[in-house]
Each structure stands twice: as structure tokens, then as C-alpha cells.
């Protein structure tokens, strides 16, 4: 292996797989049950995440997609079982709204040291579609543990968080992380983003497991983000095109 990934063991059956050498600092998560495993997102597609997952578990693995932005589906092509929300079925099947040139620019700027054998010029966006669609409220049984699907649109139309009630783990994708929360793209919706935050705020969460940046997220940050959206709404400023708002520990770009 090329040491591209950093693996953190969250508990003996749960692993965070992180790409800290790239500015996106993307996280994917491997959840192992007794009969099967799921991989939440597959990261940037720069190194062999399938090989790494194969070292961590021998169980059959299905990929669950938080959303079909390029930085979360980069390694999807290395797996055969791919699940996504229906609202992003098209994106994952070749109709992703960014061009390959734009994605390659994001991949390389600012620069980082790529592993040997990776050629950015040959990078491709995953477009082979999904083997399964999941819906809000679905419960995915892994044997001894189960994962709930929460449709949390706003950052993207089919964005989903995944929640494990027994462990209190909330996998938040790009809905909650410490950094700049993006709701300014044409396909984003700041009001839906706010409503999705309100929804996950009601859960009994013990640990927030984000899609980017630090893994040390206080659960209270969900409430702080909700307050920030509420404040922008009350001031009449929760409108796309208004720019970047800085708060303590995060920013909101609308
Ligand atoms: Zn995203
Ligand atoms: Zn992202």
C-alpha cells in the first residue's frame, strides 16, 4: 500500500478511512456487522480503497453513497455493489453537473503529493450507476448492527446521512463538518439544508462522523450550525448568492 489513507479504528467494527494528504481531507467509513459490511462513500479515487477495505474485512461490502459529488464517489468503480438515493441516480450514471476538467482542477489545485502510479490526467468521474436505490427510513441490516438512511437534502438533492441508534453514530457527509458548508451551487438549497440540520439535531447522537476535515466534532456543533442558519433566515439573508458567512468553527457559503 502507498500510505495514501489514514485508518482510525473508531471501535473494533468501525473504521474511518481518511485522505489527509489532499486539501479536501475526505473521510469514508467502513462498518462491519457479522454478515456483511458497508462502506459509506469511497473518497477521492486517488488510491486503492478496495485493497485497503479488503485488509480490514473479508465480509461482502456494499457502498452507501452520502451524495454523488466527485470527492465522495471517487473509488466507486472499485466496487460492484453501489447504493444511492434516487435523486442522484442520474449523477452517478454519467450526468454529474461538473465537467471532468473542473473536477481535475479541484483535484490538483492546491497541489498535493499524489501516490506513485496515480496520473491526474487519467482521472475519471464514476459513471457506472447504482446496483440499488435506498429511500429515507430504510434500515440496512449488517448482522448485529443496522444503519438507518436519512434523506437530508440541501447540499445536494439526494444527500443522505446515515445513523446508528445503538452506537449513536451519525455519519453526516457534507451536511455537518468543521469547515465551509456549501449551499451555493446551482443544485443546492439553503432552506432545505437548514431543515436537514434541524432533522439530524433531533437524533440522539453520541458521535458526529463528518465527510471532511477533523474527526473531532463536538455534537453541540449541530446546534450551532442550526442557530447560524436560523440567524441568517431571520435577517432575511438565507438566500443563494449572498456569499460566505463565518461562524466559530465553521462557515456557511450560500
Ligand atoms: Zn458535496
Ligand atoms: Zn464533500
PDB file of C-alpha atoms and ligand atoms in Angstrom:
ATOM      1  CA  UNK A   1       0.000   0.000   0.000  1.00  0.00           C
ATOM      2  CA  UNK A   2       1.091   3.562  -0.622  1.00  0.00           C
ATOM      3  CA  UNK A   3       0.126   5.168   2.733  1.00  0.00           C
ATOM      4  CA  UNK A   4      -2.328   7.486   0.998  1.00  0.00           C
ATOM      5  CA  UNK A   5      -5.050   6.609   3.516  1.00  0.00           C
ATOM      6  CA  UNK A   6      -5.079   7.061   7.275  1.00  0.00           C
ATOM      7  CA  UNK A   7      -7.199   4.480   9.097  1.00  0.00           C
ATOM      8  CA  UNK A   8      -8.650   5.256  12.504  1.00  0.00           C
ATOM      9  CA  UNK A   9     -10.375   2.481  14.459  1.00  0.00           C
ATOM     10  CA  UNK A  10     -13.490   4.043  15.999  1.00  0.00           C
ATOM     11  CA  UNK A  11     -14.445   0.730  17.621  1.00  0.00           C
ATOM     12  CA  UNK A  12     -13.441  -2.851  16.690  1.00  0.00           C
ATOM     13  CA  UNK A  13     -16.067  -2.966  13.875  1.00  0.00           C
ATOM     14  CA  UNK A  14     -15.930   0.623  12.612  1.00  0.00           C
ATOM     15  CA  UNK A  15     -13.147   2.391  10.737  1.00  0.00           C
ATOM     16  CA  UNK A  16     -12.648   5.924   9.433  1.00  0.00           C
ATOM     17  CA  UNK A  17     -10.617   5.937   6.212  1.00  0.00           C
ATOM     18  CA  UNK A  18      -9.203   9.419   5.651  1.00  0.00           C
ATOM     19  CA  UNK A  19      -7.325  11.219   2.873  1.00  0.00           C
ATOM     20  CA  UNK A  20      -5.475  13.906   4.820  1.00  0.00           C
ATOM     21  CA  UNK A  21      -2.823  14.469   2.175  1.00  0.00           C
ATOM     22  CA  UNK A  22      -5.361  16.151  -0.092  1.00  0.00           C
ATOM     23  CA  UNK A  23      -6.910  19.564   0.789  1.00  0.00           C
ATOM     24  CA  UNK A  24     -10.408  18.021   0.779  1.00  0.00           C
ATOM     25  CA  UNK A  25      -9.471  15.786   3.758  1.00  0.00           C
ATOM     26  CA  UNK A  26     -12.270  13.420   2.799  1.00  0.00           C
ATOM     27  CA  UNK A  27     -13.446  10.606   5.090  1.00  0.00           C
ATOM     28  CA  UNK A  28     -15.043   7.291   4.165  1.00  0.00           C
ATOM     29  CA  UNK A  29     -16.298   4.863   6.822  1.00  0.00           C
ATOM     30  CA  UNK A  30     -16.260   1.072   6.942  1.00  0.00           C
ATOM     31  CA  UNK A  31     -18.945  -0.504   9.146  1.00  0.00           C
ATOM     32  CA  UNK A  32     -18.684  -4.255   9.711  1.00  0.00           C
ATOM     33  CA  UNK A  33     -21.535  -6.400  11.002  1.00  0.00           C
ATOM     34  CA  UNK A  34     -21.469 -10.158  11.488  1.00  0.00           C
ATOM     35  CA  UNK A  35     -22.693 -10.972   7.949  1.00  0.00           C
ATOM     36  CA  UNK A  36     -21.855  -8.007   5.774  1.00  0.00           C
ATOM     37  CA  UNK A  37     -20.228  -4.617   5.743  1.00  0.00           C
ATOM     38  CA  UNK A  38     -20.972  -1.221   4.261  1.00  0.00           C
ATOM     39  CA  UNK A  39     -18.558   1.438   3.125  1.00  0.00           C
ATOM     40  CA  UNK A  40     -20.009   4.941   3.425  1.00  0.00           C
ATOM     41  CA  UNK A  41     -18.507   6.786   0.411  1.00  0.00           C
ATOM     42  CA  UNK A  42     -15.305   5.847  -1.384  1.00  0.00           C
ATOM     43  CA  UNK A  43     -13.335   9.092  -1.244  1.00  0.00           C
ATOM     44  CA  UNK A  44     -11.361  10.851  -3.928  1.00  0.00           C
ATOM     45  CA  UNK A  45     -10.458   7.915  -6.169  1.00  0.00           C
ATOM     46  CA  UNK A  46      -6.727   8.530  -5.881  1.00  0.00           C
ATOM     47  CA  UNK A  47      -5.626   5.223  -4.341  1.00  0.00           C
ATOM     48  CA  UNK A  48      -6.754   1.625  -3.866  1.00  0.00           C
ATOM     49  CA  UNK A  49      -9.506   1.891  -1.252  1.00  0.00           C
ATOM     50  CA  UNK A  50     -10.841  -1.566  -2.244  1.00  0.00           C
ATOM     51  CA  UNK A  51      -7.498  -3.123  -1.350  1.00  0.00           C
ATOM     52  CA  UNK A  52      -7.471  -1.334   1.988  1.00  0.00           C
ATOM     53  CA  UNK A  53     -11.055  -2.412   2.773  1.00  0.00           C
ATOM     54  CA  UNK A  54     -10.075  -5.990   1.876  1.00  0.00           C
ATOM     55  CA  UNK A  55      -7.344  -5.843   4.522  1.00  0.00           C
ATOM     56  CA  UNK A  56      -9.831  -4.620   7.147  1.00  0.00           C
ATOM     57  CA  UNK A  57     -12.661  -7.102   6.448  1.00  0.00           C
ATOM     58  CA  UNK A  58     -13.366 -10.281   4.487  1.00  0.00           C
ATOM     59  CA  UNK A  59     -17.139  -9.631   4.584  1.00  0.00           C
ATOM     60  CA  UNK A  60     -19.055  -8.703   1.410  1.00  0.00           C
ATOM     61  CA  UNK A  61     -19.138  -4.904   1.128  1.00  0.00           C
ATOM     62  CA  UNK A  62     -21.840  -2.625  -0.252  1.00  0.00           C
ATOM     63  CA  UNK A  63     -21.045   1.036  -0.856  1.00  0.00           C
ATOM     64  CA  UNK A  64     -23.552   3.548   0.567  1.00  0.00           C
ATOM     65  CA  UNK A  65     -23.321   6.971  -1.074  1.00  0.00           C
ATOM     66  CA  UNK A  66     -23.920  10.081   1.058  1.00  0.00           C
ATOM     67  CA  UNK A  67     -24.171  12.025  -2.211  1.00  0.00           C
ATOM     68  CA  UNK A  68     -22.773  11.817  -5.711  1.00  0.00           C
ATOM     69  CA  UNK A  69     -20.237  14.670  -5.595  1.00  0.00           C
ATOM     70  CA  UNK A  70     -16.936  13.588  -7.149  1.00  0.00           C
ATOM     71  CA  UNK A  71     -14.990  13.710  -3.865  1.00  0.00           C
ATOM     72  CA  UNK A  72     -17.235  11.028  -2.315  1.00  0.00           C
ATOM     73  CA  UNK A  73     -17.597   8.614  -5.238  1.00  0.00           C
ATOM     74  CA  UNK A  74     -14.001   8.539  -6.481  1.00  0.00           C
ATOM     75  CA  UNK A  75     -13.450   4.875  -5.611  1.00  0.00           C
ATOM     76  CA  UNK A  76     -16.950   3.623  -6.514  1.00  0.00           C
ATOM     77  CA  UNK A  77     -15.601   1.962  -9.654  1.00  0.00           C
ATOM     78  CA  UNK A  78     -13.566  -0.438  -7.497  1.00  0.00           C
ATOM     79  CA  UNK A  79     -16.780  -1.987  -6.072  1.00  0.00           C
ATOM     80  CA  UNK A  80     -19.711  -3.859  -7.615  1.00  0.00           C
ATOM     81  CA  UNK A  81     -22.423  -3.126  -5.021  1.00  0.00           C
ATOM     82  CA  UNK A  82     -23.321   0.569  -5.030  1.00  0.00           C
ATOM     83  CA  UNK A  83     -26.369   2.152  -3.368  1.00  0.00           C
ATOM     84  CA  UNK A  84     -27.560   5.756  -3.743  1.00  0.00           C
ATOM     85  CA  UNK A  85     -30.673   7.868  -3.206  1.00  0.00           C
ATOM     86  CA  UNK A  86     -32.905   8.005  -6.331  1.00  0.00           C
ATOM     87  CA  UNK A  87     -32.492  11.804  -6.580  1.00  0.00           C
ATOM     88  CA  UNK A  88     -28.829  11.269  -7.547  1.00  0.00           C
ATOM     89  CA  UNK A  89     -29.195   8.160  -9.650  1.00  0.00           C
ATOM     90  CA  UNK A  90     -28.592  10.265 -12.780  1.00  0.00           C
ATOM     91  CA  UNK A  91     -25.475  11.938 -11.376  1.00  0.00           C
ATOM     92  CA  UNK A  92     -23.916   8.595 -10.582  1.00  0.00           C
ATOM     93  CA  UNK A  93     -24.773   7.361 -14.067  1.00  0.00           C
ATOM     94  CA  UNK A  94     -22.797   9.942 -16.022  1.00  0.00           C
ATOM     95  CA  UNK A  95     -24.867  13.103 -15.663  1.00  0.00           C
ATOM     96  CA  UNK A  96     -22.870  14.738 -12.900  1.00  0.00           C
ATOM     97  CA  UNK A  97     -23.149  18.514 -13.476  1.00  0.00           C
ATOM     98  CA  UNK A  98     -19.397  19.330 -13.286  1.00  0.00           C
ATOM     99  CA  UNK A  99     -17.137  18.716 -16.270  1.00  0.00           C
ATOM    100  CA  UNK A 100     -14.149  16.409 -15.973  1.00  0.00           C
ATOM    101  CA  UNK A 101     -11.876  19.445 -16.455  1.00  0.00           C
ATOM    102  CA  UNK A 102     -13.430  21.203 -13.445  1.00  0.00           C
ATOM    103  CA  UNK A 103     -13.048  18.076 -11.318  1.00  0.00           C
ATOM    104  CA  UNK A 104      -9.411  17.625 -12.385  1.00  0.00           C
ATOM    105  CA  UNK A 105      -8.748  21.250 -11.420  1.00  0.00           C
ATOM    106  CA  UNK A 106     -10.275  20.658  -7.962  1.00  0.00           C
ATOM    107  CA  UNK A 107      -8.216  17.520  -7.650  1.00  0.00           C
ATOM    108  CA  UNK A 108      -4.901  19.235  -8.380  1.00  0.00           C
ATOM    109  CA  UNK A 109      -5.298  22.770  -7.042  1.00  0.00           C
ATOM    110  CA  UNK A 110      -3.937  23.356  -4.469  1.00  0.00           C
ATOM    111  CA  UNK A 111      -1.332  20.726  -5.262  1.00  0.00           C
ATOM    112  CA  UNK A 112      -0.523  17.737  -3.100  1.00  0.00           C
ATOM    113  CA  UNK A 113       1.862  14.830  -3.338  1.00  0.00           C
ATOM    114  CA  UNK A 114      -0.041  12.074  -5.126  1.00  0.00           C
ATOM    115  CA  UNK A 115       0.949   8.421  -4.623  1.00  0.00           C
ATOM    116  CA  UNK A 116       3.240   6.795  -7.207  1.00  0.00           C
ATOM    117  CA  UNK A 117       1.290   5.428 -10.127  1.00  0.00           C
ATOM    118  CA  UNK A 118      -1.573   7.945  -9.900  1.00  0.00           C
ATOM    119  CA  UNK A 119      -1.914  10.047 -13.032  1.00  0.00           C
ATOM    120  CA  UNK A 120      -4.315  13.008 -12.590  1.00  0.00           C
ATOM    121  CA  UNK A 121      -4.605  13.332 -16.381  1.00  0.00           C
ATOM    122  CA  UNK A 122      -6.225   9.894 -16.491  1.00  0.00           C
ATOM    123  CA  UNK A 123      -8.689  10.628 -13.669  1.00  0.00           C
ATOM    124  CA  UNK A 124     -12.301   9.808 -14.493  1.00  0.00           C
ATOM    125  CA  UNK A 125     -15.613  10.562 -12.792  1.00  0.00           C
ATOM    126  CA  UNK A 126     -17.526   7.424 -11.769  1.00  0.00           C
ATOM    127  CA  UNK A 127     -20.467   6.912 -14.118  1.00  0.00           C
ATOM    128  CA  UNK A 128     -21.423   3.224 -13.924  1.00  0.00           C
ATOM    129  CA  UNK A 129     -24.616   3.793 -11.920  1.00  0.00           C
ATOM    130  CA  UNK A 130     -26.032   2.086  -8.841  1.00  0.00           C
ATOM    131  CA  UNK A 131     -26.904  -1.546  -8.165  1.00  0.00           C
ATOM    132  CA  UNK A 132     -29.536  -0.484  -5.623  1.00  0.00           C
ATOM    133  CA  UNK A 133     -31.522   2.584  -4.577  1.00  0.00           C
ATOM    134  CA  UNK A 134     -32.293   3.377  -0.947  1.00  0.00           C
ATOM    135  CA  UNK A 135     -35.002   5.592   0.497  1.00  0.00           C
ATOM    136  CA  UNK A 136     -35.425   7.734   3.544  1.00  0.00           C
ATOM    137  CA  UNK A 137     -36.233   5.487   6.517  1.00  0.00           C
ATOM    138  CA  UNK A 138     -34.613   2.353   5.095  1.00  0.00           C
ATOM    139  CA  UNK A 139     -32.840   0.212   7.650  1.00  0.00           C
ATOM    140  CA  UNK A 140     -29.773  -1.642   6.399  1.00  0.00           C
ATOM    141  CA  UNK A 141     -29.044  -4.763   8.461  1.00  0.00           C
ATOM    142  CA  UNK A 142     -25.418  -5.892   8.691  1.00  0.00           C
ATOM    143  CA  UNK A 143     -25.894  -8.613  11.310  1.00  0.00           C
ATOM    144  CA  UNK A 144     -25.668  -7.375  14.871  1.00  0.00           C
ATOM    145  CA  UNK A 145     -25.952  -3.759  13.818  1.00  0.00           C
ATOM    146  CA  UNK A 146     -28.145  -1.752  11.495  1.00  0.00           C
ATOM    147  CA  UNK A 147     -27.839   1.560   9.699  1.00  0.00           C
ATOM    148  CA  UNK A 148     -30.743   3.966   9.113  1.00  0.00           C
ATOM    149  CA  UNK A 149     -30.995   6.112   5.991  1.00  0.00           C
ATOM    150  CA  UNK A 150     -31.969   9.760   6.500  1.00  0.00           C
ATOM    151  CA  UNK A 151     -32.617  11.801   3.367  1.00  0.00           C
ATOM    152  CA  UNK A 152     -31.060  15.182   4.190  1.00  0.00           C
ATOM    153  CA  UNK A 153     -31.205  17.318   1.032  1.00  0.00           C
ATOM    154  CA  UNK A 154     -29.845  20.853   0.736  1.00  0.00           C
ATOM    155  CA  UNK A 155     -26.165  20.409  -0.027  1.00  0.00           C
ATOM    156  CA  UNK A 156     -27.346  18.225  -2.904  1.00  0.00           C
ATOM    157  CA  UNK A 157     -30.792  16.848  -3.848  1.00  0.00           C
ATOM    158  CA  UNK A 158     -30.194  13.247  -2.798  1.00  0.00           C
ATOM    159  CA  UNK A 159     -27.825  13.853   0.097  1.00  0.00           C
ATOM    160  CA  UNK A 160     -28.262  11.290   2.878  1.00  0.00           C
ATOM    161  CA  UNK A 161     -26.912  10.928   6.383  1.00  0.00           C
ATOM    162  CA  UNK A 162     -26.627   7.507   7.984  1.00  0.00           C
ATOM    163  CA  UNK A 163     -27.447   6.873  11.629  1.00  0.00           C
ATOM    164  CA  UNK A 164     -26.777   4.017  14.014  1.00  0.00           C
ATOM    165  CA  UNK A 165     -29.124   4.355  17.016  1.00  0.00           C
ATOM    166  CA  UNK A 166     -27.347   1.697  19.138  1.00  0.00           C
ATOM    167  CA  UNK A 167     -23.963   3.354  18.831  1.00  0.00           C
ATOM    168  CA  UNK A 168     -25.248   6.912  18.489  1.00  0.00           C
ATOM    169  CA  UNK A 169     -23.040   7.386  15.401  1.00  0.00           C
ATOM    170  CA  UNK A 170     -24.236   9.939  12.867  1.00  0.00           C
ATOM    171  CA  UNK A 171     -22.419   9.922   9.514  1.00  0.00           C
ATOM    172  CA  UNK A 172     -23.088  13.399   8.200  1.00  0.00           C
ATOM    173  CA  UNK A 173     -21.420  13.557   4.762  1.00  0.00           C
ATOM    174  CA  UNK A 174     -21.355  17.212   3.696  1.00  0.00           C
ATOM    175  CA  UNK A 175     -24.222  18.309   5.958  1.00  0.00           C
ATOM    176  CA  UNK A 176     -22.101  18.775   9.091  1.00  0.00           C
ATOM    177  CA  UNK A 177     -18.334  19.219   9.299  1.00  0.00           C
ATOM    178  CA  UNK A 178     -15.849  21.706  10.640  1.00  0.00           C
ATOM    179  CA  UNK A 179     -15.102  23.889   7.606  1.00  0.00           C
ATOM    180  CA  UNK A 180     -17.033  25.714   4.927  1.00  0.00           C
ATOM    181  CA  UNK A 181     -20.538  24.255   4.465  1.00  0.00           C
ATOM    182  CA  UNK A 182     -21.501  24.631   0.817  1.00  0.00           C
ATOM    183  CA  UNK A 183     -25.012  25.679  -0.204  1.00  0.00           C
ATOM    184  CA  UNK A 184     -24.126  27.961  -3.108  1.00  0.00           C
ATOM    185  CA  UNK A 185     -24.041  25.588  -6.099  1.00  0.00           C
ATOM    186  CA  UNK A 186     -26.965  25.694  -8.561  1.00  0.00           C
ATOM    187  CA  UNK A 187     -28.157  22.313  -7.230  1.00  0.00           C
ATOM    188  CA  UNK A 188     -28.050  23.322  -3.541  1.00  0.00           C
ATOM    189  CA  UNK A 189     -30.920  24.708  -1.465  1.00  0.00           C
ATOM    190  CA  UNK A 190     -30.075  26.665   1.723  1.00  0.00           C
ATOM    191  CA  UNK A 191     -33.587  26.295   3.199  1.00  0.00           C
ATOM    192  CA  UNK A 192     -33.560  22.506   2.711  1.00  0.00           C
ATOM    193  CA  UNK A 193     -30.021  22.464   4.153  1.00  0.00           C
ATOM    194  CA  UNK A 194     -31.346  24.217   7.267  1.00  0.00           C
ATOM    195  CA  UNK A 195     -34.324  21.812   7.528  1.00  0.00           C
ATOM    196  CA  UNK A 196     -31.965  18.829   7.241  1.00  0.00           C
ATOM    197  CA  UNK A 197     -29.835  20.235  10.069  1.00  0.00           C
ATOM    198  CA  UNK A 198     -32.994  20.590  12.180  1.00  0.00           C
ATOM    199  CA  UNK A 199     -33.834  16.971  11.439  1.00  0.00           C
ATOM    200  CA  UNK A 200     -30.496  15.488  12.498  1.00  0.00           C
ATOM    201  CA  UNK A 201     -30.429  17.775  15.538  1.00  0.00           C
ATOM    202  CA  UNK A 202     -33.341  15.754  16.981  1.00  0.00           C
ATOM    203  CA  UNK A 203     -31.380  12.484  16.957  1.00  0.00           C
ATOM    204  CA  UNK A 204     -29.614  11.111  19.999  1.00  0.00           C
ATOM    205  CA  UNK A 205     -26.120  11.447  18.630  1.00  0.00           C
ATOM    206  CA  UNK A 206     -23.051  10.459  20.591  1.00  0.00           C
ATOM    207  CA  UNK A 207     -20.546  10.953  17.783  1.00  0.00           C
ATOM    208  CA  UNK A 208     -20.643  13.001  14.587  1.00  0.00           C
ATOM    209  CA  UNK A 209     -18.651  11.408  11.764  1.00  0.00           C
ATOM    210  CA  UNK A 210     -18.246  14.005   9.018  1.00  0.00           C
ATOM    211  CA  UNK A 211     -17.346  13.788   5.328  1.00  0.00           C
ATOM    212  CA  UNK A 212     -14.409  16.197   5.604  1.00  0.00           C
ATOM    213  CA  UNK A 213     -11.715  17.666   7.869  1.00  0.00           C
ATOM    214  CA  UNK A 214     -11.302  16.956  11.562  1.00  0.00           C
ATOM    215  CA  UNK A 215     -12.962  13.887  13.074  1.00  0.00           C
ATOM    216  CA  UNK A 216     -13.186  15.688  16.412  1.00  0.00           C
ATOM    217  CA  UNK A 217     -16.598  17.313  16.028  1.00  0.00           C
ATOM    218  CA  UNK A 218     -18.480  18.228  19.193  1.00  0.00           C
ATOM    219  CA  UNK A 219     -22.105  17.040  18.887  1.00  0.00           C
ATOM    220  CA  UNK A 220     -23.089  20.550  20.003  1.00  0.00           C
ATOM    221  CA  UNK A 221     -21.826  21.858  16.683  1.00  0.00           C
ATOM    222  CA  UNK A 222     -25.064  20.635  15.035  1.00  0.00           C
ATOM    223  CA  UNK A 223     -26.983  23.079  17.250  1.00  0.00           C
ATOM    224  CA  UNK A 224     -24.518  25.871  16.492  1.00  0.00           C
ATOM    225  CA  UNK A 225     -24.991  25.319  12.754  1.00  0.00           C
ATOM    226  CA  UNK A 226     -28.778  25.314  13.192  1.00  0.00           C
ATOM    227  CA  UNK A 227     -28.587  28.624  15.103  1.00  0.00           C
ATOM    228  CA  UNK A 228     -26.440  30.117  12.354  1.00  0.00           C
ATOM    229  CA  UNK A 229     -28.965  29.176   9.664  1.00  0.00           C
ATOM    230  CA  UNK A 230     -31.831  30.500  11.844  1.00  0.00           C
ATOM    231  CA  UNK A 231     -29.980  33.780  12.337  1.00  0.00           C
ATOM    232  CA  UNK A 232     -29.418  34.163   8.581  1.00  0.00           C
ATOM    233  CA  UNK A 233     -33.076  33.350   7.935  1.00  0.00           C
ATOM    234  CA  UNK A 234     -34.329  35.882  10.496  1.00  0.00           C
ATOM    235  CA  UNK A 235     -32.140  38.575   8.935  1.00  0.00           C
ATOM    236  CA  UNK A 236     -33.616  37.734   5.512  1.00  0.00           C
ATOM    237  CA  UNK A 237     -30.191  36.690   4.289  1.00  0.00           C
ATOM    238  CA  UNK A 238     -30.636  32.951   3.758  1.00  0.00           C
ATOM    239  CA  UNK A 239     -30.670  33.433   0.000  1.00  0.00           C
ATOM    240  CA  UNK A 240     -28.348  31.887  -2.541  1.00  0.00           C
ATOM    241  CA  UNK A 241     -25.752  34.282  -3.886  1.00  0.00           C
ATOM    242  CA  UNK A 242     -25.247  36.136  -0.597  1.00  0.00           C
ATOM    243  CA  UNK A 243     -21.713  34.774  -0.168  1.00  0.00           C
ATOM    244  CA  UNK A 244     -19.724  33.473   2.773  1.00  0.00           C
ATOM    245  CA  UNK A 245     -20.690  33.830   6.424  1.00  0.00           C
ATOM    246  CA  UNK A 246     -18.091  32.967   9.059  1.00  0.00           C
ATOM    247  CA  UNK A 247     -19.031  31.443  12.406  1.00  0.00           C
ATOM    248  CA  UNK A 248     -16.958  29.876  15.162  1.00  0.00           C
ATOM    249  CA  UNK A 249     -15.639  26.540  13.877  1.00  0.00           C
ATOM    250  CA  UNK A 250     -17.460  26.612  10.524  1.00  0.00           C
ATOM    251  CA  UNK A 251     -18.617  28.851   7.688  1.00  0.00           C
ATOM    252  CA  UNK A 252     -21.755  28.828   5.541  1.00  0.00           C
ATOM    253  CA  UNK A 253     -21.386  29.620   1.841  1.00  0.00           C
ATOM    254  CA  UNK A 254     -24.733  30.446   0.205  1.00  0.00           C
TER     255      UNK A 254
HETATM  256 ZN1  LIG B   1     -20.540  17.554  -1.549  1.00  0.00          ZN
HETATM  257 ZN1  LIG B   2     -17.634  16.702   0.050  1.00  0.00          ZN
END
